Short mmCIF file of C-alpha atoms in Angstrom, two decimals:
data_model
loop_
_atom_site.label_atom_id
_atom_site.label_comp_id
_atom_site.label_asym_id
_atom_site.label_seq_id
_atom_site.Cartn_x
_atom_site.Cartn_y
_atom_site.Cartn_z
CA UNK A 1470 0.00 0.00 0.00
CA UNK A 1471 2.62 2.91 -1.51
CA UNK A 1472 -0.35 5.56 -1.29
CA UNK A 1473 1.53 9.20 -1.38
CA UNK A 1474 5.23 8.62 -1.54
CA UNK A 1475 7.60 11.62 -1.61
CA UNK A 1476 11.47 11.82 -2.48
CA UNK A 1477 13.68 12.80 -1.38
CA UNK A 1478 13.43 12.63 2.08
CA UNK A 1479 15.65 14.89 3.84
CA UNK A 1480 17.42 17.42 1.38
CA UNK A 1481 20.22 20.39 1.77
CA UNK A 1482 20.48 23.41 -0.66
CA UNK A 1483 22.92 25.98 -1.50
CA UNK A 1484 21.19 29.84 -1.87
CA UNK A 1485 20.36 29.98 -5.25
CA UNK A 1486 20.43 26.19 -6.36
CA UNK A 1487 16.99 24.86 -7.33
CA UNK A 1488 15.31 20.91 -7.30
CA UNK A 1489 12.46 19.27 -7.91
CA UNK A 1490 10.77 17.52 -4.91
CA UNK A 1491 9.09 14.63 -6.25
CA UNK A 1492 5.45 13.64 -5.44
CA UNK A 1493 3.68 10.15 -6.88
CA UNK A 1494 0.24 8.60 -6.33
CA UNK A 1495 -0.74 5.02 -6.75
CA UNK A 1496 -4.61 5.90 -5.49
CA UNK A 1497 -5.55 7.20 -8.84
CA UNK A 1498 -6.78 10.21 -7.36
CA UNK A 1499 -7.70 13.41 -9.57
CA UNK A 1500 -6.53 15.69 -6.94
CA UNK A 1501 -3.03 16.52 -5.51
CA UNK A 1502 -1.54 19.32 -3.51
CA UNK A 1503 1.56 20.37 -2.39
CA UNK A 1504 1.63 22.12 1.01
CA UNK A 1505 4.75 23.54 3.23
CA UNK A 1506 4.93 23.08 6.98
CA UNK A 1507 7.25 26.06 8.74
CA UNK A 1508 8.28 25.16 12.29
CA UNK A 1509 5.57 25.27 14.60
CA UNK A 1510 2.91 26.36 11.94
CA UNK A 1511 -0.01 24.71 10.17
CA UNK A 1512 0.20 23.82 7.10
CA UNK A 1513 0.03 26.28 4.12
CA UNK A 1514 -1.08 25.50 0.21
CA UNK A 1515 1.55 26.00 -2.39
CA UNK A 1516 -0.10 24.53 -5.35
CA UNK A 1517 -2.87 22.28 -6.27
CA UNK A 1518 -3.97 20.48 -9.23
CA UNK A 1519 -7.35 19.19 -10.08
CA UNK A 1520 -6.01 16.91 -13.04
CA UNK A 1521 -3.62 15.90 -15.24
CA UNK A 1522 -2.62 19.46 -17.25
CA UNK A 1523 -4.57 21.71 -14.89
CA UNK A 1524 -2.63 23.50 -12.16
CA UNK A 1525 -3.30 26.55 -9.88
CA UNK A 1526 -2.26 29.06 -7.18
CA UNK A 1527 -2.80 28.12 -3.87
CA UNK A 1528 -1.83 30.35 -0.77
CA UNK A 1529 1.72 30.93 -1.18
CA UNK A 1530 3.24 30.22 -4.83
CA UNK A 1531 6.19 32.47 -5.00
CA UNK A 1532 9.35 31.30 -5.87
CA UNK A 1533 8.20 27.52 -6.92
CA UNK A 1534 7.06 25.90 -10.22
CA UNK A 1535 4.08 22.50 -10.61
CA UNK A 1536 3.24 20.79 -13.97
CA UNK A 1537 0.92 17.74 -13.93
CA UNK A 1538 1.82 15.77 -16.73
CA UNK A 1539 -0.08 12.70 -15.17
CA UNK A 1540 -2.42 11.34 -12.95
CA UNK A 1541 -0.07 9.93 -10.97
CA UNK A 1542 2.98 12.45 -10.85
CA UNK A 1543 2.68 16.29 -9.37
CA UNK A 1544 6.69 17.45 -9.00
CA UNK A 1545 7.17 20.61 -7.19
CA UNK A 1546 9.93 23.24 -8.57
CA UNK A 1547 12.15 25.25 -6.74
CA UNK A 1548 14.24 26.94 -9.34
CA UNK A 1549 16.27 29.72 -6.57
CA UNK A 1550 16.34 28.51 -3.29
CA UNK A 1551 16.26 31.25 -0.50
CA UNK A 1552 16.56 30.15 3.38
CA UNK A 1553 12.61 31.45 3.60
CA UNK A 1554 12.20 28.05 1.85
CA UNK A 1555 13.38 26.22 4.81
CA UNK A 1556 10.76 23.87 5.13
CA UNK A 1557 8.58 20.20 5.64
CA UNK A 1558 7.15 20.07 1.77
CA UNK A 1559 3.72 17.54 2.37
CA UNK A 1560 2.59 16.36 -1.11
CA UNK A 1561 -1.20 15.01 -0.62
CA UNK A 1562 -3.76 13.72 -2.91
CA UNK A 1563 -7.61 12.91 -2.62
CA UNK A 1564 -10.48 11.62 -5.10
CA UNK A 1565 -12.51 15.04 -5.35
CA UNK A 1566 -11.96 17.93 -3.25
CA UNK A 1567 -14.62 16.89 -0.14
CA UNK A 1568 -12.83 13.79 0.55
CA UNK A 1569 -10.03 13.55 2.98
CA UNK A 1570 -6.44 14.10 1.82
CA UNK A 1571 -4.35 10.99 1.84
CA UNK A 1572 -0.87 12.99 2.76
CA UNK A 1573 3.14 11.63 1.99
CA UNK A 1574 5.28 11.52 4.70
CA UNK A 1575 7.22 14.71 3.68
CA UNK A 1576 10.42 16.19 2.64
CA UNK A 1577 12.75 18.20 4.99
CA UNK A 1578 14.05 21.11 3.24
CA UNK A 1579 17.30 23.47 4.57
CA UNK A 1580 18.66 26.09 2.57
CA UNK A 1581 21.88 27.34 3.81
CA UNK B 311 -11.65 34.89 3.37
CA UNK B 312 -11.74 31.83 5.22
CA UNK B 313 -9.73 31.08 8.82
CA UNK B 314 -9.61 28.72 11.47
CA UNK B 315 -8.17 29.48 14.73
CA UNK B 316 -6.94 26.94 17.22
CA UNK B 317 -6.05 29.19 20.30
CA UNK B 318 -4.13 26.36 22.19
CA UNK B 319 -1.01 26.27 20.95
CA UNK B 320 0.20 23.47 23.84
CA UNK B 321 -2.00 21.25 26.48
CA UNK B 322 -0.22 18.97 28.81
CA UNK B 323 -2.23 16.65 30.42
CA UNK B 324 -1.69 13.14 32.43
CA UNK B 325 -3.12 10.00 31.27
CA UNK B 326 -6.26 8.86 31.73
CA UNK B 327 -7.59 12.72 31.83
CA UNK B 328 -10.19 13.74 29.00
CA UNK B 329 -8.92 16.59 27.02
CA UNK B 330 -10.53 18.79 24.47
CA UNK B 331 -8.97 20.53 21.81
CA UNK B 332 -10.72 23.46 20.45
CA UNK B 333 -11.72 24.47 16.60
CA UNK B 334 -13.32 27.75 15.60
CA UNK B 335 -13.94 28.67 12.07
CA UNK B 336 -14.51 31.85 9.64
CA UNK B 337 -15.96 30.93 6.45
CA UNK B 338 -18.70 33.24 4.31
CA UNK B 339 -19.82 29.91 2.66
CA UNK B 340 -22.90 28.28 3.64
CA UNK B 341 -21.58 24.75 2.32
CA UNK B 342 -18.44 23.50 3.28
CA UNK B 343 -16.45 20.60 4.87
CA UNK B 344 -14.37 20.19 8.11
CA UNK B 345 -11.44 17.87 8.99
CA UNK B 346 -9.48 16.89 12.02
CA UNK B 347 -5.56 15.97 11.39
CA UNK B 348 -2.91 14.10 13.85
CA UNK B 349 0.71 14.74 13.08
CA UNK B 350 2.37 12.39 15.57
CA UNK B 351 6.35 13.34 16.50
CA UNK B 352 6.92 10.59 13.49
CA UNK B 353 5.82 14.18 11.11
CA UNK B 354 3.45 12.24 9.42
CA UNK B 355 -0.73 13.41 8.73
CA UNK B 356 -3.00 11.32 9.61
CA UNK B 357 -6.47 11.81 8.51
CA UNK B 358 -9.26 11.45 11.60
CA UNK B 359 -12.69 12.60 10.34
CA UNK B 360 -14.43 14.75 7.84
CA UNK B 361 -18.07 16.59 9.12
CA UNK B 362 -19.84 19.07 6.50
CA UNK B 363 -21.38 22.06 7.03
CA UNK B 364 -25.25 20.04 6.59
CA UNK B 365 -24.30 17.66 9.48
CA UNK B 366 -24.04 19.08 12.96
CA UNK B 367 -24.68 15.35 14.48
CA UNK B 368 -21.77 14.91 17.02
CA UNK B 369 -19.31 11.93 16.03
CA UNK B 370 -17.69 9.24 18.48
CA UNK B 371 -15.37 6.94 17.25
CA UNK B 372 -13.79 4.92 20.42
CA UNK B 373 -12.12 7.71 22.47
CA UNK B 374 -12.68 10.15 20.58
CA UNK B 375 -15.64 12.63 20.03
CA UNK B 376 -16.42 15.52 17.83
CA UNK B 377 -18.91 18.59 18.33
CA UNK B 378 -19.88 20.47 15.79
CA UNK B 379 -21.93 23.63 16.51
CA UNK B 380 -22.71 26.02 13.17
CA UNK B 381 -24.10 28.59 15.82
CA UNK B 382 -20.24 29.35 17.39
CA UNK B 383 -18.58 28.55 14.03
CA UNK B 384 -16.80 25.35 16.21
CA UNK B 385 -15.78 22.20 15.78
CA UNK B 386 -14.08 20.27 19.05
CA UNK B 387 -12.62 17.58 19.55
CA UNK B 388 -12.55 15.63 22.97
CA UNK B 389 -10.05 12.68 23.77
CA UNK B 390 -11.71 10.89 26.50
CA UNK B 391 -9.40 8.89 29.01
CA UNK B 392 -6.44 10.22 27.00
CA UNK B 393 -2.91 7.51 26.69
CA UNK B 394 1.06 8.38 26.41
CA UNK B 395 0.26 7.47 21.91
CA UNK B 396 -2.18 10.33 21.90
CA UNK B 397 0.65 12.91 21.87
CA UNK B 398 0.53 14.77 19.04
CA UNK B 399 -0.26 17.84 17.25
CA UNK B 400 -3.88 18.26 15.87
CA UNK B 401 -4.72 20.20 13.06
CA UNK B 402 -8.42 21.56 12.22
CA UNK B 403 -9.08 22.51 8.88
CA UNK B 404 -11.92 24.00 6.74
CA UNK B 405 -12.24 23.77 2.87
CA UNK B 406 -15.07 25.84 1.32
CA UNK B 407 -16.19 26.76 -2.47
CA UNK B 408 -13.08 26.20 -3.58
CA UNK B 409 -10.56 23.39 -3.45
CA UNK B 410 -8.22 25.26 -1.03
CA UNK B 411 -8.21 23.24 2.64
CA UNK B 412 -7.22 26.09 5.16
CA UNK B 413 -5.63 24.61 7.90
CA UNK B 414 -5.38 26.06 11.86
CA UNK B 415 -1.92 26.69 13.53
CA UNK B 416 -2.31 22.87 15.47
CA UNK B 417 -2.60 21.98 19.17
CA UNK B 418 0.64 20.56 20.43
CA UNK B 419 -0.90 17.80 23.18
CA UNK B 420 1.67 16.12 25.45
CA UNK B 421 0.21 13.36 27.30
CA UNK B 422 2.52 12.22 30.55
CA UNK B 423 2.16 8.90 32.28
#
């Protein structure tokens, strides 16, 4: 039972490099998010997708990228890293929008 | 805009005591959906229930109990006889109209034996 799985793990930047964090979903679920966790702090929408080639906005985009190329895949882009970045990156995913998000066990972030 | 508050930040408690960890809500929407999250110190999310905005029936589910009141925009959540594996943090969140889910700050609750 894979459900959300998210790599890397545990990840160091450089200012200024950039990754991809890496989301996949074996629940063939329409929906998938990415959210970032900041020490002591709820949880806070970056992007969302609805379906394969449909992406939006969620509460804080800046500075990071999404494409959807498939049901199962929803990579998140961070193409400058600053140390505001410094985060826990949750990827989730859900059948529709109403129905509890299934969530991946996240990816630490540090940029130094 | 739509908010949700959890105002304890931290509750320590001993085993075996009920605790209640408290929810309230802003939303201009007169449909929407509410969830309950545990992160345990492992960092994972770990879904726990899922009330909409037509369904103010309470929920219990073993230990744990849910009251939703539309009247005080709140949605609680009570651990009865709480144990050591019920620390945690617990996140409320709302998700309206649209597909955003807003999530609260979390309740950090430290259970002691």
């Amino acid at each position: 039972n894979a459900g959300v799985t998210q790599t890397p793990k545990f990840r160091i930047l450089k200012i200024g490099q950039s990754m991809t964090l890496q989301c996949t979903q074996d629940m063939n679920h329409n929906y998938m998010y990415w959210y970032r966790q900041d020490p002591g702090m709820g949880l806070k929408l970056i992007y969302y997708s609805v379906g394969a080639g449909i992406t939006d906005k969620g509460e804080v985009p800046n500075g990071y990228n999404v494409s959807r190329s498939t049901t199962e895949d929803f990579p998140l882009r961070l193409e400058l890293a600053a140390p505001s970045q410094t985060s826990v990156y949750f990827c989730a995913s859900s059948v529709d929008s109403n129905q509890p998000q299934h969530f991946g066990d996240g990816t630490r972030l540090s940029i130094l | 805009a739509q908010k949700v508050t959890q105002a304890q930040t931290e509750i320590s408690v001993v085993e075996k005591e009920d605790v209640t960890l408290d929810c309230v809500y802003e939303t201009r929407d007169t449909t929407y959906y509410l969830f309950w999250y545990k992160q345990p110190p492992s960092g994972e999310l770990v879904f726990l229930i899922r009330r909409n905005s037509f369904d103010e029936q309470n929920e219990i589910s073993g230990r744990y109990s849910w009251n939703f009141q539309k009247s005080t925009s709140s949605f609680n959540f009570t651990i009865t006889a709480s144990q050591v594996v019920d620390s945690a943090v617990y996140f409320c969140a709302l998700r309206n109209a649209g597909n955003m889910l807003t999530f609260g700050g979390g309740t950090r609750l430290m259970v002691k034996p």
